[in-house]
């Protein structure tokens, strides 16, 4: 998302827009840290509650700005929620009604588009703002639209809004996505669960967050076959009912915490994770020379003295996630040799490169590939976060850079990490949040 829009929004919602993270680099991280619930699993599950009337209890919900934005969005439809404790959410959809998903919320968080499928399924009509682009280029929604059309919806683009209609209800159909899309798979799945007859989704995204959504929908009474596979078959049901769910661990937060250990020569155990969701990322840590110990719910990483260089290519799950690309860019900036990182999901997702260069990283970008020559050391400087994962990358680089690094615009970080600085400080980092 565009930084200026974000800033405007952050002011509106009363966030600490001016907060900075100040880091004194050079400390090895050691200890045990717990990983929170997944943001990207929570967001579609929050949208799915629109499908059935009643009360829901969600646990292990991360306390993040994006979750707050989705809750605000639900508020537009008359859905209320409470947090009896920090990570539990009780949601009530008994007063729910259809309404427009407005630009001011959708532009700040693209995942708002997840309300399109459930609203259309429930009311036969939905009006959701187009999200627009983001800092690293256009992010189309054509696959969401094509998927809903395959279920019999009529979709118009009208004054910046997606207006979808299915006055006689949705009916099952076959959708074969050209590109694997997490968002489009989730949206179509939510629309299909109450559509008449059978829906087949080919080339469905297999990300764990989609499995979590499908599992939640199943708990609500949906009939879905092939969960975890690229071919999902949905048998439409008449009625759904509320369900409770625990959010899965956030594999990107876990990967970021392990990267903090790897970049600082540390020894860190991350608990409350699902190591199976981290397969490609853990393989790359091993390529970097780290030694890993896995249990069912934890990963311990012992870092090499200096990371080894490597080649990284982002791919849909189970490949290496684009959401870990920036963090590996920081790691490989101090590797013992030359590395490449190609992002095949978002070809322009490199806004963090210029900021890492300010810390002394030697990176050149050509097309969708970054060529990184590992430097022996980085040197602290003021830098600016440009998006969520870029913020994490700058913090990681700051942990090894000599002297002080001050990361500004950390409202990007707050969208998707819960108290990252506190977790890193507990592992021995010299890091604090400052309100200048
Ligand atoms: C989700 C994640 C995001 C992650 C991304 C890729 C959430 C809330 N966000 O985003 O953190 O970086 O998956 O793993 O879960 N595309 C189209 N047309 C569409 C939709 C997508 O061409 O209608 C393309 C995109 O430009 C991109 C690719 O498909 O190249 C994958 O994007 P997608 O999986 O849809 O990303 P999101 O669901 O938006």
Short mmCIF file of C-alpha atoms and ligand atoms in Angstrom, two decimals:
data_model
loop_
_atom_site.label_atom_id
_atom_site.label_comp_id
_atom_site.label_asym_id
_atom_site.label_seq_id
_atom_site.Cartn_x
_atom_site.Cartn_y
_atom_site.Cartn_z
CA UNK A 1 0.00 0.00 0.00
CA UNK A 2 1.15 3.50 -0.64
CA UNK A 3 3.00 4.94 2.36
CA UNK A 4 1.20 8.29 2.19
CA UNK A 5 -2.20 6.60 2.28
CA UNK A 6 -1.09 4.49 5.17
CA UNK A 7 0.07 7.50 7.08
CA UNK A 8 -3.25 9.21 6.56
CA UNK A 9 -5.06 6.15 7.81
CA UNK A 10 -2.76 5.62 10.73
CA UNK A 11 -3.49 9.17 11.88
CA UNK A 12 -7.20 8.54 11.58
CA UNK A 13 -7.20 5.40 13.67
CA UNK A 14 -5.06 7.12 16.27
CA UNK A 15 -2.02 4.89 15.83
CA UNK A 16 1.33 6.01 17.08
CA UNK A 17 2.28 7.16 13.62
CA UNK A 18 5.52 8.72 14.66
CA UNK A 19 6.87 5.73 16.58
CA UNK A 20 10.33 4.59 15.64
CA UNK A 21 12.28 1.48 16.51
CA UNK A 22 15.83 2.21 17.67
CA UNK A 23 18.35 -0.60 17.63
CA UNK A 24 21.95 -0.86 18.82
CA UNK A 25 23.33 -3.61 16.64
CA UNK A 26 25.81 -6.31 17.51
CA UNK A 27 24.17 -8.56 20.07
CA UNK A 28 23.64 -12.28 19.51
CA UNK A 29 20.11 -13.37 20.28
CA UNK A 30 19.59 -16.22 22.69
CA UNK A 31 16.62 -17.82 24.38
CA UNK A 32 13.08 -18.97 23.76
CA UNK A 33 10.27 -16.98 22.22
CA UNK A 34 6.65 -17.80 21.49
CA UNK A 35 5.06 -17.24 18.10
CA UNK A 36 1.59 -15.71 17.81
CA UNK A 37 -1.44 -16.59 15.73
CA UNK A 38 -1.41 -16.12 11.99
CA UNK A 39 -2.58 -12.78 10.62
CA UNK A 40 -3.22 -14.18 7.17
CA UNK A 41 -5.31 -17.03 8.56
CA UNK A 42 -7.27 -14.77 10.89
CA UNK A 43 -8.35 -12.28 8.21
CA UNK A 44 -10.32 -14.67 5.96
CA UNK A 45 -11.75 -16.47 9.00
CA UNK A 46 -13.04 -13.13 10.27
CA UNK A 47 -14.70 -12.59 6.88
CA UNK A 48 -16.18 -16.11 6.95
CA UNK A 49 -18.26 -15.29 10.04
CA UNK A 50 -20.45 -13.24 7.69
CA UNK A 51 -21.77 -16.54 6.32
CA UNK A 52 -23.78 -17.62 9.36
CA UNK A 53 -25.75 -15.95 12.11
CA UNK A 54 -24.69 -16.46 15.71
CA UNK A 55 -21.76 -16.23 18.09
CA UNK A 56 -18.20 -17.32 17.41
CA UNK A 57 -15.22 -17.69 19.74
CA UNK A 58 -11.81 -17.38 18.13
CA UNK A 59 -8.62 -17.98 20.08
CA UNK A 60 -4.92 -17.31 19.42
CA UNK A 61 -6.02 -14.22 17.47
CA UNK A 62 -3.05 -11.89 17.03
CA UNK A 63 -3.45 -8.34 18.32
CA UNK A 64 -2.58 -6.41 15.19
CA UNK A 65 -3.66 -3.41 13.22
CA UNK A 66 -4.85 -5.49 10.23
CA UNK A 67 -7.08 -7.54 12.52
CA UNK A 68 -8.47 -4.31 13.97
CA UNK A 69 -9.16 -3.08 10.43
CA UNK A 70 -11.07 -6.27 9.60
CA UNK A 71 -13.07 -5.96 12.82
CA UNK A 72 -13.92 -2.39 11.84
CA UNK A 73 -15.03 -3.64 8.48
CA UNK A 74 -17.29 -6.23 10.15
CA UNK A 75 -18.69 -3.39 12.23
CA UNK A 76 -19.98 -1.81 9.01
CA UNK A 77 -22.19 -4.87 8.61
CA UNK A 78 -23.51 -4.74 12.16
CA UNK A 79 -21.19 -7.46 13.46
CA UNK A 80 -19.98 -6.85 17.00
CA UNK A 81 -16.93 -8.27 18.73
CA UNK A 82 -15.31 -8.32 22.12
CA UNK A 83 -11.91 -9.38 23.32
CA UNK A 84 -12.34 -11.04 26.72
CA UNK A 85 -8.57 -11.31 26.70
CA UNK A 86 -5.83 -10.11 24.38
CA UNK A 87 -5.90 -13.12 22.07
CA UNK A 88 -9.52 -14.23 22.26
CA UNK A 89 -12.29 -12.74 20.21
CA UNK A 90 -16.00 -13.32 20.63
CA UNK A 91 -17.96 -12.28 17.57
CA UNK A 92 -21.69 -11.81 17.26
CA UNK A 93 -23.32 -11.72 13.82
CA UNK A 94 -26.94 -11.75 14.98
CA UNK A 95 -27.53 -8.13 14.00
CA UNK A 96 -25.71 -8.46 10.70
CA UNK A 97 -26.94 -6.72 7.56
CA UNK A 98 -25.55 -6.09 4.10
CA UNK A 99 -23.66 -2.85 3.44
CA UNK A 100 -20.93 -1.44 1.25
CA UNK A 101 -17.27 -2.22 2.02
CA UNK A 102 -15.97 1.32 1.68
CA UNK A 103 -12.82 2.60 0.00
CA UNK A 104 -11.45 4.16 3.18
CA UNK A 105 -11.11 0.72 4.79
CA UNK A 106 -10.35 -1.42 1.72
CA UNK A 107 -7.54 0.85 0.49
CA UNK A 108 -5.70 0.42 3.79
CA UNK A 109 -5.88 -3.36 3.72
CA UNK A 110 -6.34 -5.39 0.56
CA UNK A 111 -7.47 -8.43 2.51
CA UNK A 112 -10.75 -6.53 3.08
CA UNK A 113 -11.75 -7.97 -0.28
CA UNK A 114 -12.35 -11.25 1.57
CA UNK A 115 -15.81 -9.92 2.52
CA UNK A 116 -16.90 -10.03 -1.14
CA UNK A 117 -17.50 -13.80 -1.37
CA UNK A 118 -19.37 -14.22 1.94
CA UNK A 119 -21.58 -11.14 1.42
CA UNK A 120 -22.51 -12.26 -2.07
CA UNK A 121 -23.28 -15.77 -0.83
CA UNK A 122 -25.43 -14.52 2.04
CA UNK A 123 -27.30 -11.64 0.43
CA UNK A 124 -27.09 -12.27 -3.34
CA UNK A 125 -25.48 -8.87 -3.66
CA UNK A 126 -22.23 -7.24 -2.52
CA UNK A 127 -20.50 -3.95 -3.08
CA UNK A 128 -16.82 -3.80 -2.20
CA UNK A 129 -14.36 -1.05 -3.10
CA UNK A 130 -11.51 -1.94 -5.43
CA UNK A 131 -8.36 -1.87 -3.30
CA UNK A 132 -6.03 -0.11 -5.75
CA UNK A 133 -2.30 -0.79 -6.01
CA UNK A 134 0.38 -1.09 -3.40
CA UNK A 135 3.91 0.17 -2.88
CA UNK A 136 5.41 -2.57 -5.03
CA UNK A 137 3.03 -2.33 -7.97
CA UNK A 138 -0.47 -3.15 -9.16
CA UNK A 139 -2.25 -5.96 -7.37
CA UNK A 140 -5.11 -7.13 -9.54
CA UNK A 141 -8.35 -8.71 -8.35
CA UNK A 142 -9.36 -10.21 -11.70
CA UNK A 143 -9.15 -13.78 -10.38
CA UNK A 144 -11.56 -13.01 -7.53
CA UNK A 145 -14.01 -11.62 -10.07
CA UNK A 146 -13.62 -14.47 -12.57
CA UNK A 147 -14.10 -16.99 -9.80
CA UNK A 148 -17.36 -15.41 -8.65
CA UNK A 149 -18.57 -15.17 -12.25
CA UNK A 150 -17.96 -18.90 -12.60
CA UNK A 151 -20.44 -19.32 -9.74
CA UNK A 152 -23.05 -17.44 -11.73
CA UNK A 153 -22.55 -13.95 -10.32
CA UNK A 154 -22.77 -10.84 -12.46
CA UNK A 155 -19.90 -8.52 -11.59
CA UNK A 156 -19.66 -4.88 -12.65
CA UNK A 157 -17.00 -2.33 -11.89
CA UNK A 158 -18.85 0.76 -10.92
CA UNK A 159 -17.27 4.02 -9.69
CA UNK A 160 -14.30 2.23 -8.15
CA UNK A 161 -16.43 -0.50 -6.62
CA UNK A 162 -16.88 -4.18 -7.40
CA UNK A 163 -20.63 -4.66 -7.59
CA UNK A 164 -21.55 -8.34 -7.60
CA UNK A 165 -25.06 -9.75 -8.02
CA UNK A 166 -26.57 -13.21 -7.80
CA UNK A 167 -30.24 -12.49 -7.12
CA UNK A 168 -31.23 -16.14 -7.53
CA UNK A 169 -28.29 -17.40 -5.50
CA UNK A 170 -24.91 -18.74 -6.56
CA UNK A 171 -24.61 -22.10 -8.28
CA UNK A 172 -21.63 -24.44 -8.36
CA UNK A 173 -19.17 -24.20 -11.22
CA UNK A 174 -15.62 -25.05 -12.23
CA UNK A 175 -12.87 -22.50 -11.79
CA UNK A 176 -9.36 -23.09 -12.99
CA UNK A 177 -7.02 -20.34 -11.83
CA UNK A 178 -4.14 -19.46 -14.22
CA UNK A 179 -2.18 -18.13 -11.27
CA UNK A 180 -2.25 -19.55 -7.76
CA UNK A 181 -3.91 -16.88 -5.62
CA UNK A 182 -4.44 -17.12 -1.88
CA UNK A 183 -7.03 -14.36 -1.81
CA UNK A 184 -9.03 -15.51 -4.84
CA UNK A 185 -9.06 -19.12 -3.60
CA UNK A 186 -10.33 -17.99 -0.20
CA UNK A 187 -12.98 -15.70 -1.65
CA UNK A 188 -14.35 -18.25 -4.08
CA UNK A 189 -14.31 -20.95 -1.42
CA UNK A 190 -16.39 -18.78 0.92
CA UNK A 191 -18.81 -18.01 -1.92
CA UNK A 192 -19.05 -21.66 -2.99
CA UNK A 193 -19.87 -23.31 0.34
CA UNK A 194 -23.56 -22.42 0.12
CA UNK A 195 -23.82 -22.36 -3.71
CA UNK A 196 -26.22 -24.87 -5.21
CA UNK A 197 -24.46 -28.05 -6.38
CA UNK A 198 -20.78 -28.79 -6.78
CA UNK A 199 -17.89 -26.36 -7.25
CA UNK A 200 -14.44 -27.42 -8.38
CA UNK A 201 -11.49 -25.07 -7.84
CA UNK A 202 -8.46 -26.09 -9.87
CA UNK A 203 -5.00 -24.67 -9.12
CA UNK A 204 -6.28 -23.60 -5.71
CA UNK A 205 -3.74 -22.03 -3.39
CA UNK A 206 -2.37 -24.61 -0.93
CA UNK A 207 -1.11 -22.15 1.67
CA UNK A 208 -1.74 -23.27 5.29
CA UNK A 209 -3.94 -20.19 5.73
CA UNK A 210 -6.31 -21.54 3.06
CA UNK A 211 -6.36 -24.93 4.80
CA UNK A 212 -7.20 -23.13 8.03
CA UNK A 213 -10.06 -21.31 6.31
CA UNK A 214 -11.36 -24.52 4.73
CA UNK A 215 -11.16 -26.30 8.09
CA UNK A 216 -13.10 -23.46 9.72
CA UNK A 217 -15.75 -23.54 6.99
CA UNK A 218 -16.03 -27.30 7.48
CA UNK A 219 -16.58 -26.73 11.21
CA UNK A 220 -19.38 -24.33 10.18
CA UNK A 221 -21.04 -27.15 8.25
CA UNK A 222 -19.45 -26.77 4.80
CA UNK A 223 -18.53 -29.85 2.74
CA UNK A 224 -15.10 -29.44 1.19
CA UNK A 225 -12.91 -32.17 -0.26
CA UNK A 226 -9.21 -31.89 -1.03
CA UNK A 227 -8.20 -29.52 1.77
CA UNK A 228 -4.46 -28.88 1.41
CA UNK A 229 -4.47 -29.82 -2.26
CA UNK A 230 -4.60 -27.82 -5.47
CA UNK A 231 -8.02 -29.24 -6.40
CA UNK A 232 -10.82 -28.37 -4.04
CA UNK A 233 -14.30 -29.79 -4.48
CA UNK A 234 -17.11 -28.06 -2.62
CA UNK A 235 -20.56 -29.59 -2.21
CA UNK A 236 -22.90 -26.69 -1.52
CA UNK A 237 -24.95 -26.87 1.67
CA UNK A 238 -28.09 -24.90 2.55
CA UNK A 239 -27.15 -23.67 5.95
CA UNK A 240 -24.06 -22.98 7.93
CA UNK A 241 -23.75 -22.40 11.64
CA UNK A 242 -21.18 -20.62 13.82
CA UNK A 243 -18.05 -22.45 14.96
CA UNK A 244 -15.14 -21.82 17.29
CA UNK A 245 -11.55 -21.97 16.14
CA UNK A 246 -7.97 -21.50 17.28
CA UNK A 247 -5.85 -19.55 14.81
CA UNK A 248 -2.85 -21.44 13.42
CA UNK A 249 0.66 -20.16 14.25
CA UNK A 250 2.01 -17.35 12.10
CA UNK A 251 4.66 -19.01 9.94
CA UNK A 252 5.99 -15.63 8.76
CA UNK A 253 6.44 -14.31 12.29
CA UNK A 254 8.19 -17.57 13.17
CA UNK A 255 10.45 -17.26 10.12
CA UNK A 256 11.25 -13.66 11.02
CA UNK A 257 12.22 -14.60 14.59
CA UNK A 258 14.43 -17.42 13.28
CA UNK A 259 16.00 -14.99 10.82
CA UNK A 260 16.81 -12.73 13.78
CA UNK A 261 18.69 -15.63 15.35
CA UNK A 262 20.40 -16.48 12.07
CA UNK A 263 21.58 -12.95 11.30
CA UNK A 264 22.97 -12.31 14.80
CA UNK A 265 24.88 -15.57 15.17
CA UNK A 266 22.35 -16.54 17.82
CA UNK A 267 20.69 -19.61 19.32
CA UNK A 268 16.93 -19.23 19.56
CA UNK A 269 14.02 -21.59 20.02
CA UNK A 270 10.69 -20.43 18.63
CA UNK A 271 7.76 -22.19 20.27
CA UNK A 272 4.06 -22.47 19.39
CA UNK A 273 4.81 -22.95 15.71
CA UNK A 274 3.99 -25.62 13.16
CA UNK A 275 7.38 -26.55 11.65
CA UNK A 276 5.61 -28.34 8.79
CA UNK A 277 4.39 -24.93 7.56
CA UNK A 278 7.96 -23.63 7.48
CA UNK A 279 9.48 -26.34 5.27
CA UNK A 280 11.06 -24.26 2.48
CA UNK A 281 12.15 -21.54 4.90
CA UNK A 282 13.86 -24.01 7.24
CA UNK A 283 15.64 -25.62 4.28
CA UNK A 284 17.06 -22.21 3.38
CA UNK A 285 18.23 -21.59 6.94
CA UNK A 286 20.07 -24.92 6.69
CA UNK A 287 21.59 -23.82 3.37
CA UNK A 288 22.80 -20.73 5.23
CA UNK A 289 24.72 -23.05 7.58
CA UNK A 290 22.31 -22.97 10.52
CA UNK A 291 21.61 -26.11 12.49
CA UNK A 292 17.99 -26.79 13.35
CA UNK A 293 16.16 -28.88 15.91
CA UNK A 294 12.47 -29.39 15.33
CA UNK A 295 9.78 -30.72 17.63
CA UNK A 296 6.06 -30.90 16.79
CA UNK A 297 5.55 -27.33 17.96
CA UNK A 298 8.96 -25.66 18.04
CA UNK A 299 12.10 -24.97 16.05
CA UNK A 300 15.48 -24.17 17.54
CA UNK A 301 18.02 -22.48 15.29
CA UNK A 302 21.73 -22.30 16.03
CA UNK A 303 23.29 -19.84 13.63
CA UNK A 304 26.54 -20.24 11.77
CA UNK A 305 29.25 -17.67 12.49
CA UNK A 306 28.41 -16.05 9.18
CA UNK A 307 25.54 -17.05 6.86
CA UNK A 308 26.48 -18.86 3.67
CA UNK A 309 25.27 -17.37 0.38
CA UNK A 310 22.47 -19.00 -1.62
CA UNK A 311 19.88 -18.73 -4.31
CA UNK A 312 16.29 -18.05 -3.26
CA UNK A 313 13.23 -18.15 -5.52
CA UNK A 314 9.84 -17.29 -4.10
CA UNK A 315 7.00 -19.60 -5.12
CA UNK A 316 3.48 -20.40 -4.01
CA UNK A 317 3.33 -22.76 -1.02
CA UNK A 318 5.03 -25.15 -0.38
CA UNK A 319 7.74 -23.05 -2.07
CA UNK A 320 9.65 -20.26 -0.38
CA UNK A 321 7.17 -17.51 0.60
CA UNK A 322 7.37 -14.02 -0.85
CA UNK A 323 6.54 -12.80 2.66
CA UNK A 324 10.01 -14.00 3.81
CA UNK A 325 11.87 -12.50 0.86
CA UNK A 326 12.77 -9.16 2.47
CA UNK A 327 13.98 -10.85 5.67
CA UNK A 328 16.27 -13.15 3.66
CA UNK A 329 17.54 -10.12 1.75
CA UNK A 330 18.71 -8.72 5.10
CA UNK A 331 20.25 -12.07 6.08
CA UNK A 332 22.09 -12.51 2.78
CA UNK A 333 23.36 -8.92 2.93
CA UNK A 334 25.88 -10.18 5.51
CA UNK A 335 26.49 -13.62 3.97
CA UNK A 336 29.95 -14.88 3.09
CA UNK A 337 29.59 -14.53 -0.69
CA UNK A 338 27.16 -13.66 -3.48
CA UNK A 339 23.47 -14.60 -3.43
CA UNK A 340 20.43 -14.07 -5.62
CA UNK A 341 16.80 -13.70 -4.69
CA UNK A 342 14.13 -13.88 -7.39
CA UNK A 343 10.54 -13.01 -6.51
CA UNK A 344 8.20 -14.78 -8.91
CA UNK A 345 5.05 -13.72 -7.01
CA UNK A 346 5.56 -9.95 -6.81
CA UNK A 347 8.14 -8.92 -9.38
CA UNK A 348 8.67 -5.44 -7.93
CA UNK A 349 8.65 -6.25 -4.24
CA UNK A 350 12.00 -4.59 -3.60
CA UNK A 351 11.26 -1.30 -1.83
CA UNK A 352 13.41 -2.47 1.09
CA UNK A 353 16.51 -2.64 -1.11
CA UNK A 354 17.23 1.11 -1.14
CA UNK A 355 16.88 1.23 2.66
CA UNK A 356 19.15 -1.81 3.16
CA UNK A 357 21.67 -0.05 0.91
CA UNK A 358 21.64 2.86 3.37
CA UNK A 359 22.96 0.38 5.95
CA UNK A 360 25.77 -0.64 3.60
CA UNK A 361 24.19 -3.64 1.85
CA UNK A 362 25.49 -4.32 -1.64
CA UNK A 363 22.38 -5.20 -3.67
CA UNK A 364 21.56 -4.69 -7.33
CA UNK A 365 18.10 -5.38 -8.73
CA UNK A 366 17.46 -6.47 -12.31
CA UNK A 367 13.90 -7.34 -13.21
CA UNK A 368 12.52 -9.59 -10.50
CA UNK A 369 15.95 -10.63 -9.24
CA UNK A 370 18.18 -9.10 -6.58
CA UNK A 371 21.91 -9.79 -6.71
CA UNK A 372 23.41 -9.51 -3.25
CA UNK A 373 27.09 -9.44 -2.40
CA UNK A 374 27.45 -10.21 1.26
CA UNK A 375 29.19 -7.46 3.23
CA UNK A 376 31.39 -8.20 6.25
CA UNK A 377 29.45 -5.66 8.22
CA UNK A 378 26.62 -3.15 7.97
CA UNK A 379 26.54 0.24 9.61
CA UNK A 380 23.58 1.68 11.44
CA UNK A 381 21.63 4.60 9.96
CA UNK A 382 18.16 6.10 9.99
CA UNK A 383 15.96 4.15 7.58
CA UNK A 384 12.32 4.18 6.63
CA UNK A 385 9.99 1.19 6.59
CA UNK A 386 8.09 1.01 3.31
CA UNK A 387 5.83 -1.95 3.96
CA UNK A 388 5.16 -4.69 6.45
CA UNK A 389 7.87 -7.22 5.62
CA UNK A 390 10.32 -4.47 4.64
CA UNK A 391 10.02 -3.16 8.21
CA UNK A 392 11.01 -6.57 9.53
CA UNK A 393 13.98 -6.72 7.15
CA UNK A 394 15.25 -3.35 8.34
CA UNK A 395 14.97 -4.38 11.96
CA UNK A 396 16.89 -7.60 11.20
CA UNK A 397 19.64 -5.62 9.46
CA UNK A 398 19.69 -3.18 12.39
CA UNK A 399 20.37 -6.08 14.76
CA UNK A 400 23.76 -6.66 13.12
CA UNK A 401 24.63 -3.19 11.88
CA UNK A 402 27.33 -1.39 13.85
CA UNK A 403 26.00 1.48 15.98
CA UNK A 404 22.45 2.70 15.94
CA UNK A 405 19.71 2.07 13.38
CA UNK A 406 16.50 4.03 13.67
CA UNK A 407 13.57 2.60 11.72
CA UNK A 408 10.77 5.07 11.09
CA UNK A 409 7.21 4.52 9.83
CA UNK A 410 6.85 1.44 11.98
CA UNK A 411 3.07 1.61 11.64
CA UNK A 412 3.76 -0.74 8.73
CA UNK A 413 5.28 -3.21 11.20
CA UNK A 414 2.30 -2.89 13.52
CA UNK A 415 -0.01 -4.09 10.77
CA UNK A 416 1.40 -7.58 10.99
CA UNK A 417 3.75 -8.13 13.95
CA UNK A 418 2.65 -8.08 17.55
CA UNK A 419 5.31 -6.43 19.73
CA UNK A 420 8.19 -7.70 17.62
CA UNK A 421 10.59 -5.35 19.38
CA UNK A 422 9.57 -6.70 22.79
CA UNK A 423 10.12 -10.28 21.62
CA UNK A 424 13.57 -9.41 20.24
CA UNK A 425 14.48 -7.49 23.41
CA UNK A 426 13.56 -10.54 25.49
CA UNK A 427 16.10 -12.50 23.40
CA UNK A 428 18.81 -9.99 24.27
CA UNK A 429 18.56 -7.43 21.47
CA UNK A 430 19.16 -3.81 22.32
CA UNK A 431 15.97 -2.48 20.76
CA UNK A 432 13.23 -0.14 21.85
CA UNK A 433 10.21 1.71 20.55
CA UNK A 434 10.65 5.44 20.76
CA UNK A 435 8.15 8.22 20.21
CA UNK A 436 10.35 11.09 19.07
C1 LIG B 1 -1.67 -13.16 0.25
C2 LIG B 1 -1.06 -12.70 1.54
C3 LIG B 1 0.23 -11.95 1.29
C4 LIG B 1 1.17 -12.79 0.44
C5 LIG B 1 0.48 -13.28 -0.81
C6 LIG B 1 1.32 -14.25 -1.62
C7 LIG B 1 -2.98 -12.36 2.95
C8 LIG B 1 -3.87 -11.41 3.67
N1 LIG B 1 -2.01 -11.84 2.23
O1 LIG B 1 -2.00 -11.99 -0.49
O2 LIG B 1 0.82 -11.66 2.56
O3 LIG B 1 2.29 -11.99 0.08
O4 LIG B 1 -0.73 -13.97 -0.47
O5 LIG B 1 1.65 -15.34 -0.85
O6 LIG B 1 -3.11 -13.56 3.09
N2 LIG B 1 -3.14 -12.12 -8.64
C9 LIG B 1 -3.74 -11.83 -9.85
N3 LIG B 1 -5.09 -11.59 -9.85
C10 LIG B 1 -5.84 -11.65 -8.73
C11 LIG B 1 -5.22 -11.97 -7.50
C12 LIG B 1 -3.85 -12.20 -7.48
O7 LIG B 1 -3.08 -11.77 -10.89
O8 LIG B 1 -7.05 -11.45 -8.82
C13 LIG B 1 -1.68 -12.40 -8.61
C14 LIG B 1 -0.92 -11.40 -7.75
O9 LIG B 1 -0.59 -10.24 -8.46
C15 LIG B 1 0.30 -12.22 -7.36
C16 LIG B 1 -0.25 -13.64 -7.25
O10 LIG B 1 -1.48 -13.64 -7.95
O11 LIG B 1 1.25 -12.18 -8.37
C17 LIG B 1 -0.48 -14.13 -5.85
O12 LIG B 1 -1.25 -13.18 -5.15
P1 LIG B 1 -2.28 -13.64 -4.03
O13 LIG B 1 -1.95 -15.01 -3.58
O14 LIG B 1 -3.67 -13.37 -4.51
O15 LIG B 1 -1.98 -12.62 -2.86
P2 LIG B 1 -2.97 -12.10 -1.75
O16 LIG B 1 -4.01 -13.12 -1.47
O17 LIG B 1 -3.39 -10.71 -2.07
#
